[in-house]
Amino acid sequence: MEKFVIEGGRPLKGEIRVSGSKNATLPILAATLLTDGVCEIRNVPKLRDTWTMCKLLRTLGKTVEISGNKVTISGSANTPVADYKLVSTMRGSFCVLGPLLAKLGKAKVSMPGGCVIGVRPIDLHLKGILALGAKADFEAGNVIASASKLKGAQMYLGGTFGSSVLATANVMMAAALAHGETIIESAACEPEIEDLGSFLSAMGAKIEGQGTPRIVINGVRKLHGVSYRIGSDRIEAGTFLLMAAAVKSDILVKDVQYNHLLALIDKLSYTGVRVDKDGSDIRIRCKKILKPANVVTHPHPGFPTDLQAQYMALMAITPGVSIVTDRVFPDRFMHIAELNRMGAQIRRDTGSAIIEGVRQLYGAPVMASDLRASAALVIAGLVAKGKTEIHRIYHLDRGYEDLDQKLIQLGAKVFREKD
Ligand code: EPZ
């Protein structure tokens, strides 16, 4: 195991380039199951989660060649059974369900179960594939779905907590090879769904409306191979903007889609941070003490749940009281205890976190838990007085490519060490 050792209190300066989006990469890699053609995918982030999905595709019969940030996938899926060990290490791999069902008429995928950010239900995934005419059974923790022929259908995919990103992805991929027209109402609007829709269209799928709450797919008989570049990771970009705001710095974040981060930028501007679009880059300047601002997370285009923990780290050192509520994953507060160990004053109250900003955080040994909670601890470590050790940083390596290198490039004192 490895840890990060961070010497806090140093400003950041310079520029970093954001990597390809992890959450676009996973469904796009899964979508290659829909064709026997060669798919060349570029700007793939080198992450544990990427390699887990590549391993899963190999167990399903695909040939996967990795060269730097390029992954070339060919061959045919020859089994509908997704390996339990791999799926249980990464909830996101549940998105092989739709493409396996569409390509092979059958899929056996282990249910994602729960994780530290909360329960990961699959009712919307099942509602979608059943609407397309599939049957679904459960056996020993697996979903076993089958369909002699998938038929297009109109469906409403909004759930208790709003739209579902990967349920939308599963249905888009299954519908791409179904007979007839599928209309998904209350589809997820995340940029990662837009990216998946563009990838499927490039493979020859007939898709409209990706990125809006209504997606229309007309099934085709066959999809072909494609060469495609993954879009940049808006959550990594947002994490760096929040880092710069926390350490009162001026940095340039390169290769970002400004319009993917409007909710965060709006909130940061309200607190007093200066954020400017600079072509395909974002310049952030933060010199003064900020004012607190409440946040409630929502599905896109609302404030992203994947930036909630990082935002809380910023509010922890912003004088005044702020309230953070996560409407997407209401229990996604693993980071509170660890931030408090560094001197933050955060408490939970009726489903929200109440943050009383303090003047100073103090370095301490802390434990990473989920990917974004770990990013919040990195932010806290950068602003804290003294040394912070973040243990179990494999959580970070799941979703941030070369994070320590990027931080060192910005002038931070971060060391990756054996734990
Ligand atoms: C995706 O997960 C992301 N993961 C998550 O990012 C992200 O937090 C989440 O979307 C929300 O934006 C990937 O894309 C690989 P959901 P997903 O289905 O699709 C409920 C990260 O840190 N729900 O959109 O699994 C669910 O409980 C990860 O990069 C149902 O009720 O999330 C949640 O409350 C963490 N029924 C809400 O919907 C279902 O069938 C949104 O979940 C499915 C979900």
CSV table of C-alpha atoms and ligand atoms in Angstrom, one decimal:
chain,number,residue,atom,x,y,z
A,1,MET,CA,0.0,0.0,0.0
A,2,GLU,CA,1.1,3.6,-0.6
A,3,LYS,CA,0.5,6.9,1.1
A,4,PHE,CA,0.8,10.6,0.2
A,5,VAL,CA,2.9,12.8,2.5
A,6,ILE,CA,1.9,16.5,2.0
A,7,GLU,CA,3.7,19.5,3.4
A,8,GLY,CA,0.8,22.1,3.6
A,9,GLY,CA,0.7,25.8,3.4
A,10,ARG,CA,2.3,26.4,0.0
A,11,PRO,CA,0.5,28.3,-2.8
A,12,LEU,CA,0.0,26.6,-6.2
A,13,LYS,CA,1.1,28.2,-9.4
A,14,GLY,CA,1.4,27.4,-13.1
A,15,GLU,CA,-0.8,25.2,-15.2
A,16,ILE,CA,-1.9,21.6,-15.5
A,17,ARG,CA,-3.7,19.6,-18.2
A,18,VAL,CA,-6.8,17.6,-17.2
A,19,SER,CA,-6.9,13.9,-18.2
A,20,GLY,CA,-9.6,12.1,-20.1
A,21,SER,CA,-12.9,11.5,-18.2
A,22,LYS,CA,-13.0,8.3,-16.0
A,23,ASN,CA,-16.8,8.3,-16.0
A,24,ALA,CA,-17.0,8.7,-19.8
A,25,THR,CA,-14.3,6.0,-20.3
A,26,LEU,CA,-16.0,3.2,-18.4
A,27,PRO,CA,-19.3,3.1,-20.4
A,28,ILE,CA,-17.5,3.8,-23.7
A,29,LEU,CA,-15.1,0.8,-23.1
A,30,ALA,CA,-18.2,-1.2,-22.2
A,31,ALA,CA,-19.9,-0.1,-25.5
A,32,THR,CA,-17.1,-1.8,-27.5
A,33,LEU,CA,-18.9,-5.0,-26.7
A,34,LEU,CA,-21.6,-4.0,-29.2
A,35,THR,CA,-19.3,-4.5,-32.2
A,36,ASP,CA,-16.7,-7.0,-33.4
A,37,GLY,CA,-15.0,-4.2,-35.2
A,38,VAL,CA,-11.8,-2.5,-34.1
A,39,CYS,CA,-12.3,0.4,-31.6
A,40,GLU,CA,-9.3,2.8,-31.0
A,41,ILE,CA,-10.0,5.0,-28.0
A,42,ARG,CA,-7.7,7.9,-27.2
A,43,ASN,CA,-7.2,10.2,-24.2
A,44,VAL,CA,-8.0,7.3,-21.9
A,45,PRO,CA,-6.9,8.1,-18.4
A,46,LYS,CA,-4.3,5.7,-16.9
A,47,LEU,CA,-6.3,4.7,-13.8
A,48,ARG,CA,-7.0,1.5,-11.8
A,49,ASP,CA,-10.7,1.7,-12.8
A,50,THR,CA,-9.7,1.8,-16.5
A,51,TRP,CA,-7.5,-1.2,-16.2
A,52,THR,CA,-10.2,-3.1,-14.2
A,53,MET,CA,-12.7,-2.5,-17.1
A,54,CYS,CA,-10.0,-3.6,-19.7
A,55,LYS,CA,-9.5,-6.8,-17.6
A,56,LEU,CA,-13.2,-7.4,-17.6
A,57,LEU,CA,-13.5,-6.9,-21.4
A,58,ARG,CA,-10.7,-9.5,-21.8
A,59,THR,CA,-12.6,-12.0,-19.6
A,60,LEU,CA,-15.6,-11.4,-21.8
A,61,GLY,CA,-13.5,-12.4,-24.9
A,62,LYS,CA,-12.4,-9.1,-26.3
A,63,THR,CA,-8.8,-8.4,-27.3
A,64,VAL,CA,-7.5,-5.3,-25.5
A,65,GLU,CA,-4.2,-3.6,-26.3
A,66,ILE,CA,-3.1,-0.7,-24.1
A,67,SER,CA,-0.5,1.8,-25.3
A,68,GLY,CA,-0.2,4.9,-23.0
A,69,ASN,CA,-3.5,6.7,-23.1
A,70,LYS,CA,-4.7,4.7,-26.1
A,71,VAL,CA,-6.7,1.5,-25.8
A,72,THR,CA,-7.4,-0.6,-28.9
A,73,ILE,CA,-10.2,-3.2,-28.6
A,74,SER,CA,-11.2,-5.9,-31.1
A,75,GLY,CA,-12.7,-9.4,-31.3
A,76,SER,CA,-16.1,-10.6,-30.2
A,77,ALA,CA,-17.6,-11.1,-26.7
A,78,ASN,CA,-17.8,-14.9,-26.3
A,79,THR,CA,-19.4,-15.2,-22.9
A,80,PRO,CA,-22.3,-13.3,-21.2
A,81,VAL,CA,-20.8,-13.8,-17.7
A,82,ALA,CA,-19.1,-10.8,-16.1
A,83,ASP,CA,-16.5,-11.9,-13.6
A,84,TYR,CA,-17.8,-11.3,-10.0
A,85,LYS,CA,-14.3,-10.5,-8.6
A,86,LEU,CA,-13.8,-7.7,-11.1
A,87,VAL,CA,-17.4,-6.3,-11.0
A,88,SER,CA,-17.4,-6.3,-7.1
A,89,THR,CA,-14.2,-4.1,-7.1
A,90,MET,CA,-15.8,-1.5,-9.3
A,91,ARG,CA,-19.5,-0.6,-9.3
A,92,GLY,CA,-19.2,1.2,-12.6
A,93,SER,CA,-18.6,-2.1,-14.4
A,94,PHE,CA,-22.3,-2.9,-14.0
A,95,CYS,CA,-22.6,-1.0,-17.3
A,96,VAL,CA,-21.6,-4.1,-19.3
A,97,LEU,CA,-25.1,-5.4,-18.7
A,98,GLY,CA,-26.8,-3.5,-21.5
A,99,PRO,CA,-24.2,-4.2,-24.3
A,100,LEU,CA,-23.9,-7.9,-23.3
A,101,LEU,CA,-27.6,-8.3,-23.5
A,102,ALA,CA,-27.8,-6.5,-26.8
A,103,LYS,CA,-24.9,-8.4,-28.4
A,104,LEU,CA,-25.3,-11.9,-27.0
A,105,GLY,CA,-29.0,-11.9,-25.9
A,106,LYS,CA,-27.9,-12.8,-22.4
A,107,ALA,CA,-26.0,-11.2,-19.5
A,108,LYS,CA,-24.9,-12.4,-16.1
A,109,VAL,CA,-23.5,-9.5,-14.0
A,110,SER,CA,-23.0,-9.4,-10.3
A,111,MET,CA,-25.1,-6.7,-8.5
A,112,PRO,CA,-23.0,-3.7,-7.5
A,113,GLY,CA,-24.2,-3.9,-3.8
A,114,GLY,CA,-23.2,-1.0,-1.7
A,115,CYS,CA,-20.1,1.1,-1.2
A,116,VAL,CA,-18.9,3.8,1.2
A,117,ILE,CA,-21.0,6.5,-0.6
A,118,GLY,CA,-24.2,4.6,0.0
A,119,VAL,CA,-26.4,1.9,-1.4
A,120,ARG,CA,-26.1,1.4,-5.2
A,121,PRO,CA,-29.6,0.2,-6.3
A,122,ILE,CA,-30.2,-1.1,-9.8
A,123,ASP,CA,-34.0,-0.8,-10.1
A,124,LEU,CA,-33.7,1.8,-12.9
A,125,HIS,CA,-31.3,-0.4,-14.9
A,126,LEU,CA,-33.7,-3.3,-14.6
A,127,LYS,CA,-36.8,-1.1,-15.4
A,128,GLY,CA,-35.0,0.0,-18.6
A,129,ILE,CA,-34.0,-3.4,-19.9
A,130,LEU,CA,-37.4,-5.0,-19.0
A,131,ALA,CA,-39.1,-2.2,-20.9
A,132,LEU,CA,-37.0,-3.3,-23.9
A,133,GLY,CA,-38.5,-6.8,-23.6
A,134,ALA,CA,-35.7,-8.5,-21.6
A,135,LYS,CA,-36.3,-11.0,-18.7
A,136,ALA,CA,-34.3,-10.6,-15.5
A,137,ASP,CA,-33.7,-13.2,-12.7
A,138,PHE,CA,-31.5,-13.1,-9.7
A,139,GLU,CA,-29.2,-15.9,-8.7
A,140,ALA,CA,-26.4,-15.8,-6.0
A,141,GLY,CA,-26.0,-12.0,-6.1
A,142,ASN,CA,-26.1,-11.9,-9.9
A,143,VAL,CA,-28.6,-10.4,-12.3
A,144,ILE,CA,-29.3,-12.8,-15.1
A,145,ALA,CA,-30.9,-11.0,-18.0
A,146,SER,CA,-32.0,-12.6,-21.3
A,147,ALA,CA,-33.8,-11.5,-24.5
A,148,SER,CA,-34.3,-13.3,-27.8
A,149,LYS,CA,-35.0,-9.9,-29.3
A,150,LEU,CA,-34.9,-6.4,-27.8
A,151,LYS,CA,-37.7,-4.2,-28.9
A,152,GLY,CA,-37.6,-0.3,-28.7
A,153,ALA,CA,-39.9,1.2,-26.1
A,154,GLN,CA,-40.7,4.6,-24.4
A,155,MET,CA,-39.7,4.7,-20.8
A,156,TYR,CA,-39.4,7.0,-17.8
A,157,LEU,CA,-36.0,6.5,-16.0
A,158,GLY,CA,-36.3,9.1,-13.3
A,159,GLY,CA,-35.9,7.6,-9.8
A,160,THR,CA,-36.3,8.8,-6.2
A,161,PHE,CA,-33.0,10.6,-6.4
A,162,GLY,CA,-33.5,11.8,-10.0
A,163,SER,CA,-31.9,10.4,-13.1
A,164,SER,CA,-29.3,7.6,-13.2
A,165,VAL,CA,-26.1,8.0,-15.2
A,166,LEU,CA,-25.2,4.3,-15.7
A,167,ALA,CA,-28.9,3.2,-16.0
A,168,THR,CA,-29.2,5.7,-18.8
A,169,ALA,CA,-26.0,4.3,-20.3
A,170,ASN,CA,-27.1,0.7,-20.0
A,171,VAL,CA,-30.4,1.5,-21.8
A,172,MET,CA,-28.7,3.6,-24.5
A,173,MET,CA,-26.3,0.7,-25.3
A,174,ALA,CA,-29.1,-2.0,-25.3
A,175,ALA,CA,-31.4,0.2,-27.4
A,176,ALA,CA,-28.7,0.8,-30.0
A,177,LEU,CA,-29.2,-2.7,-31.3
A,178,ALA,CA,-32.9,-3.1,-30.4
A,179,HIS,CA,-35.7,-3.3,-33.1
A,180,GLY,CA,-37.4,0.0,-33.4
A,181,GLU,CA,-37.5,3.3,-31.5
A,182,THR,CA,-36.6,3.8,-27.9
A,183,ILE,CA,-37.4,7.1,-26.0
A,184,ILE,CA,-35.8,7.6,-22.6
A,185,GLU,CA,-37.6,10.3,-20.6
A,186,SER,CA,-35.8,11.7,-17.6
A,187,ALA,CA,-32.5,10.5,-19.0
A,188,ALA,CA,-29.3,11.5,-17.2
A,189,CYS,CA,-27.9,14.7,-18.8
A,190,GLU,CA,-24.3,14.3,-17.5
A,191,PRO,CA,-21.5,15.2,-20.1
A,192,GLU,CA,-20.4,11.6,-19.8
A,193,ILE,CA,-23.7,10.5,-21.3
A,194,GLU,CA,-23.2,13.0,-24.1
A,195,ASP,CA,-19.7,11.5,-24.7
A,196,LEU,CA,-21.2,8.0,-24.8
A,197,GLY,CA,-23.9,9.1,-27.2
A,198,SER,CA,-21.3,10.6,-29.5
A,199,PHE,CA,-19.2,7.4,-29.3
A,200,LEU,CA,-22.3,5.2,-30.2
A,201,SER,CA,-23.2,7.6,-33.1
A,202,ALA,CA,-19.7,7.3,-34.4
A,203,MET,CA,-20.2,3.5,-34.3
A,204,GLY,CA,-23.3,3.9,-36.5
A,205,ALA,CA,-26.0,4.1,-33.9
A,206,LYS,CA,-28.9,6.4,-34.5
A,207,ILE,CA,-29.1,8.5,-31.3
A,208,GLU,CA,-30.5,12.0,-30.7
A,209,GLY,CA,-30.8,14.1,-27.5
A,210,GLN,CA,-27.9,12.8,-25.5
A,211,GLY,CA,-27.1,15.4,-22.8
A,212,THR,CA,-30.8,16.3,-22.5
A,213,PRO,CA,-33.5,14.7,-20.4
A,214,ARG,CA,-35.0,13.0,-23.5
A,215,ILE,CA,-32.9,10.7,-25.6
A,216,VAL,CA,-34.3,9.0,-28.8
A,217,ILE,CA,-32.6,5.9,-30.2
A,218,ASN,CA,-33.5,4.0,-33.3
A,219,GLY,CA,-32.0,0.6,-33.2
A,220,VAL,CA,-29.8,-0.6,-36.1
A,221,ARG,CA,-28.7,-4.2,-37.1
A,222,LYS,CA,-25.0,-3.8,-36.6
A,223,LEU,CA,-22.4,-1.3,-35.3
A,224,HIS,CA,-18.9,-0.9,-36.6
A,225,GLY,CA,-15.5,-0.1,-35.1
A,226,VAL,CA,-14.4,3.5,-34.6
A,227,SER,CA,-11.5,5.8,-33.6
A,228,TYR,CA,-12.6,8.1,-30.8
A,229,ARG,CA,-11.1,10.6,-28.3
A,230,ILE,CA,-12.6,10.7,-24.8
A,231,GLY,CA,-13.5,14.2,-23.5
A,232,SER,CA,-11.8,15.8,-20.5
A,233,ASP,CA,-12.6,14.9,-16.9
A,234,ARG,CA,-14.8,17.7,-15.5
A,235,ILE,CA,-14.6,16.3,-12.0
A,236,GLU,CA,-10.8,16.3,-12.0
A,237,ALA,CA,-10.9,19.9,-13.4
A,238,GLY,CA,-13.4,20.9,-10.6
A,239,THR,CA,-11.1,19.3,-8.0
A,240,PHE,CA,-8.2,21.5,-9.2
A,241,LEU,CA,-10.4,24.6,-9.2
A,242,LEU,CA,-11.3,23.9,-5.5
A,243,MET,CA,-7.7,23.2,-4.6
A,244,ALA,CA,-6.6,26.6,-6.1
A,245,ALA,CA,-9.5,28.3,-4.2
A,246,ALA,CA,-8.5,26.6,-0.9
A,247,VAL,CA,-4.8,27.5,-1.1
A,248,LYS,CA,-5.6,31.1,-2.4
A,249,SER,CA,-3.7,30.6,-5.7
A,250,ASP,CA,-3.8,31.6,-9.4
A,251,ILE,CA,-3.5,28.6,-11.8
A,252,LEU,CA,-4.5,27.7,-15.3
A,253,VAL,CA,-6.5,24.4,-15.8
A,254,LYS,CA,-6.1,23.3,-19.4
A,255,ASP,CA,-8.4,21.3,-21.7
A,256,VAL,CA,-11.7,21.8,-19.7
A,257,GLN,CA,-15.2,22.4,-21.0
A,258,TYR,CA,-16.2,25.5,-19.1
A,259,ASN,CA,-19.9,24.8,-19.7
A,260,HIS,CA,-19.5,21.4,-17.9
A,261,LEU,CA,-18.7,23.2,-14.7
A,262,LEU,CA,-21.2,26.1,-14.5
A,263,ALA,CA,-22.7,25.0,-11.2
A,264,LEU,CA,-19.3,24.9,-9.5
A,265,ILE,CA,-18.1,28.1,-11.2
A,266,ASP,CA,-21.3,29.9,-10.2
A,267,LYS,CA,-20.8,28.9,-6.6
A,268,LEU,CA,-17.1,29.7,-6.5
A,269,SER,CA,-17.8,33.2,-8.0
A,270,TYR,CA,-20.4,33.8,-5.3
A,271,THR,CA,-17.8,33.0,-2.6
A,272,GLY,CA,-15.4,35.6,-4.1
A,273,VAL,CA,-13.2,33.4,-6.3
A,274,ARG,CA,-12.4,34.8,-9.8
A,275,VAL,CA,-12.9,32.2,-12.5
A,276,ASP,CA,-12.4,33.1,-16.2
A,277,LYS,CA,-12.8,31.1,-19.4
A,278,ASP,CA,-9.6,31.2,-21.5
A,279,GLY,CA,-10.3,29.4,-24.7
A,280,SER,CA,-10.4,25.7,-23.8
A,281,ASP,CA,-8.8,26.5,-20.4
A,282,ILE,CA,-10.0,28.0,-17.2
A,283,ARG,CA,-8.0,30.6,-15.2
A,284,ILE,CA,-8.7,30.7,-11.5
A,285,ARG,CA,-7.5,33.5,-9.2
A,286,CYS,CA,-8.1,33.5,-5.5
A,287,LYS,CA,-6.3,36.0,-3.2
A,288,LYS,CA,-8.7,37.0,-0.5
A,289,ILE,CA,-10.7,35.4,2.2
A,290,LEU,CA,-13.9,34.0,0.8
A,291,LYS,CA,-17.4,34.1,2.1
A,292,PRO,CA,-19.3,30.9,2.8
A,293,ALA,CA,-22.0,29.5,0.5
A,294,ASN,CA,-24.4,26.6,0.9
A,295,VAL,CA,-24.5,23.8,-1.6
A,296,VAL,CA,-27.1,21.2,-2.5
A,297,THR,CA,-26.0,18.5,-5.0
A,298,HIS,CA,-28.3,17.5,-7.9
A,299,PRO,CA,-28.0,15.5,-11.1
A,300,HIS,CA,-26.3,17.6,-14.0
A,301,PRO,CA,-26.6,20.5,-14.6
A,302,GLY,CA,-26.9,20.8,-10.8
A,303,PHE,CA,-23.9,20.9,-8.5
A,304,PRO,CA,-22.1,17.5,-8.9
A,305,THR,CA,-22.2,15.1,-6.0
A,306,ASP,CA,-18.6,14.1,-7.1
A,307,LEU,CA,-17.4,17.6,-6.1
A,308,GLN,CA,-19.3,17.7,-2.8
A,309,ALA,CA,-16.5,16.4,-0.6
A,310,GLN,CA,-13.9,18.7,-2.2
A,311,TYR,CA,-16.2,21.7,-1.8
A,312,MET,CA,-16.6,20.8,1.9
A,313,ALA,CA,-12.8,21.0,2.3
A,314,LEU,CA,-12.9,24.5,1.0
A,315,MET,CA,-15.8,25.6,3.3
A,316,ALA,CA,-13.9,24.0,6.2
A,317,ILE,CA,-11.4,26.9,6.1
A,318,THR,CA,-13.9,29.6,5.0
A,319,PRO,CA,-14.9,31.9,7.9
A,320,GLY,CA,-18.7,31.6,8.7
A,321,VAL,CA,-21.2,28.8,8.6
A,322,SER,CA,-22.1,26.8,5.4
A,323,ILE,CA,-24.5,23.9,4.9
A,324,VAL,CA,-23.8,21.1,2.4
A,325,THR,CA,-26.5,18.6,1.4
A,326,ASP,CA,-26.1,15.7,-1.0
A,327,ARG,CA,-29.5,15.0,-2.7
A,328,VAL,CA,-27.8,12.3,-4.9
A,329,PHE,CA,-26.0,10.2,-2.3
A,330,PRO,CA,-27.4,11.5,1.0
A,331,ASP,CA,-24.9,9.5,3.1
A,332,ARG,CA,-21.8,10.6,1.2
A,333,PHE,CA,-20.1,12.1,4.2
A,334,MET,CA,-17.2,9.7,5.0
A,335,HIS,CA,-14.9,12.7,4.7
A,336,ILE,CA,-16.3,14.6,7.7
A,337,ALA,CA,-14.6,12.5,10.4
A,338,GLU,CA,-11.2,12.7,8.7
A,339,LEU,CA,-11.5,16.5,8.0
A,340,ASN,CA,-12.4,17.0,11.7
A,341,ARG,CA,-9.2,15.1,12.7
A,342,MET,CA,-7.4,17.9,10.9
A,343,GLY,CA,-9.2,20.6,12.9
A,344,ALA,CA,-12.3,21.2,10.8
A,345,GLN,CA,-15.6,21.9,12.7
A,346,ILE,CA,-18.2,19.9,10.7
A,347,ARG,CA,-21.2,18.2,12.1
A,348,ARG,CA,-24.1,16.3,10.6
A,349,ASP,CA,-27.6,17.5,11.2
A,350,THR,CA,-30.8,16.1,9.6
A,351,GLY,CA,-29.1,14.8,6.5
A,352,SER,CA,-26.9,17.8,5.9
A,353,ALA,CA,-23.4,18.8,7.0
A,354,ILE,CA,-23.0,22.0,8.9
A,355,ILE,CA,-19.6,23.5,8.5
A,356,GLU,CA,-18.2,26.2,10.8
A,357,GLY,CA,-15.1,27.6,9.0
A,358,VAL,CA,-11.9,27.6,11.0
A,359,ARG,CA,-8.8,29.8,10.5
A,360,GLN,CA,-6.4,26.9,10.2
A,361,LEU,CA,-6.4,23.2,9.6
A,362,TYR,CA,-3.5,21.1,11.0
A,363,GLY,CA,-1.6,18.2,9.3
A,364,ALA,CA,-2.5,14.7,10.6
A,365,PRO,CA,-2.4,11.1,9.5
A,366,VAL,CA,-5.7,10.4,7.8
A,367,MET,CA,-7.4,7.5,5.9
A,368,ALA,CA,-8.7,7.7,2.4
A,369,SER,CA,-12.1,6.1,1.9
A,370,ASP,CA,-13.9,6.7,-1.3
A,371,LEU,CA,-12.3,8.4,-4.4
A,372,ARG,CA,-13.7,11.9,-3.9
A,373,ALA,CA,-13.4,11.9,0.0
A,374,SER,CA,-9.7,11.2,-0.6
A,375,ALA,CA,-9.5,14.2,-2.9
A,376,ALA,CA,-11.0,16.3,-0.1
A,377,LEU,CA,-8.2,15.1,2.2
A,378,VAL,CA,-5.6,16.2,-0.4
A,379,ILE,CA,-7.1,19.7,-0.5
A,380,ALA,CA,-7.1,19.8,3.3
A,381,GLY,CA,-3.5,18.6,3.4
A,382,LEU,CA,-2.5,21.3,0.9
A,383,VAL,CA,-3.9,24.1,3.2
A,384,ALA,CA,-3.1,22.5,6.6
A,385,LYS,CA,-0.2,23.7,8.7
A,386,GLY,CA,2.4,21.0,8.9
A,387,LYS,CA,2.5,17.5,7.5
A,388,THR,CA,-0.5,15.3,6.4
A,389,GLU,CA,-0.2,11.6,5.7
A,390,ILE,CA,-3.0,10.2,3.6
A,391,HIS,CA,-3.1,6.4,3.8
A,392,ARG,CA,-4.7,3.9,1.3
A,393,ILE,CA,-4.2,6.2,-1.7
A,394,TYR,CA,-5.2,3.4,-4.0
A,395,HIS,CA,-8.7,5.1,-3.6
A,396,LEU,CA,-7.2,8.2,-5.3
A,397,ASP,CA,-5.4,6.2,-8.0
A,398,ARG,CA,-8.8,4.8,-9.1
A,399,GLY,CA,-9.9,8.2,-10.4
A,400,TYR,CA,-7.0,10.7,-10.6
A,401,GLU,CA,-4.2,10.2,-13.2
A,402,ASP,CA,-0.7,11.1,-11.9
A,403,LEU,CA,-2.3,13.4,-9.2
A,404,ASP,CA,1.0,13.7,-7.2
A,405,GLN,CA,2.9,14.6,-10.4
A,406,LYS,CA,0.4,17.2,-11.3
A,407,LEU,CA,0.5,18.7,-7.8
A,408,ILE,CA,4.3,18.8,-7.8
A,409,GLN,CA,4.1,20.5,-11.2
A,410,LEU,CA,2.0,23.2,-9.5
A,411,GLY,CA,4.6,23.7,-6.7
A,412,ALA,CA,3.0,21.6,-4.0
A,413,LYS,CA,5.2,19.5,-1.7
A,414,VAL,CA,3.6,16.0,-2.2
A,415,PHE,CA,5.5,12.7,-1.8
A,416,ARG,CA,4.2,9.3,-2.7
A,417,GLU,CA,5.7,6.8,-0.2
A,418,LYS,CA,5.4,3.1,0.7
A,419,ASP,CA,2.9,2.8,3.6
B,1,EPZ,C1,-22.2,7.6,-11.7
B,1,EPZ,O1,-22.5,6.5,-10.9
B,1,EPZ,C2,-20.7,7.9,-11.4
B,1,EPZ,N1,-19.9,6.7,-11.7
B,1,EPZ,C3,-20.6,8.4,-10.0
B,1,EPZ,O2,-19.2,8.8,-9.8
B,1,EPZ,C4,-21.5,9.6,-9.7
B,1,EPZ,O3,-21.4,9.9,-8.4
B,1,EPZ,C5,-22.9,9.2,-10.1
B,1,EPZ,O4,-23.0,8.8,-11.4
B,1,EPZ,C6,-23.8,10.4,-9.9
B,1,EPZ,O5,-23.4,11.5,-10.7
B,1,EPZ,C7,-19.6,6.4,-13.0
B,1,EPZ,O6,-20.0,7.1,-13.9
B,1,EPZ,C8,-18.7,5.3,-13.2
B,1,EPZ,P1,-26.4,7.1,-10.5
B,1,EPZ,P2,-24.0,5.8,-11.0
B,1,EPZ,O7,-27.1,5.8,-11.0
B,1,EPZ,O8,-24.4,5.8,-12.4
B,1,EPZ,C9,-29.9,6.3,-7.5
B,1,EPZ,C10,-17.1,8.8,-8.9
B,1,EPZ,O9,-16.7,9.2,-7.8
B,1,EPZ,N2,-30.2,5.1,-8.3
B,1,EPZ,O10,-26.5,8.3,-11.4
B,1,EPZ,O11,-23.9,4.5,-10.4
B,1,EPZ,C11,-28.5,6.1,-6.7
B,1,EPZ,O12,-28.7,5.4,-5.5
B,1,EPZ,C12,-18.4,8.0,-9.0
B,1,EPZ,O13,-16.5,9.0,-10.0
B,1,EPZ,C13,-31.4,4.4,-8.1
B,1,EPZ,O14,-32.2,4.8,-7.3
B,1,EPZ,O15,-24.9,6.7,-10.2
B,1,EPZ,C14,-28.2,7.6,-6.5
B,1,EPZ,O16,-28.9,8.1,-5.4
B,1,EPZ,C15,-19.0,7.8,-7.6
B,1,EPZ,N3,-31.7,3.4,-8.9
B,1,EPZ,C16,-28.7,8.3,-7.8
B,1,EPZ,O17,-29.7,7.4,-8.3
B,1,EPZ,C17,-30.8,2.9,-9.8
B,1,EPZ,O18,-31.2,1.9,-10.5
B,1,EPZ,C18,-27.7,8.6,-8.8
B,1,EPZ,O19,-27.0,7.4,-9.1
B,1,EPZ,C19,-29.6,3.6,-10.0
B,1,EPZ,C20,-29.3,4.7,-9.2
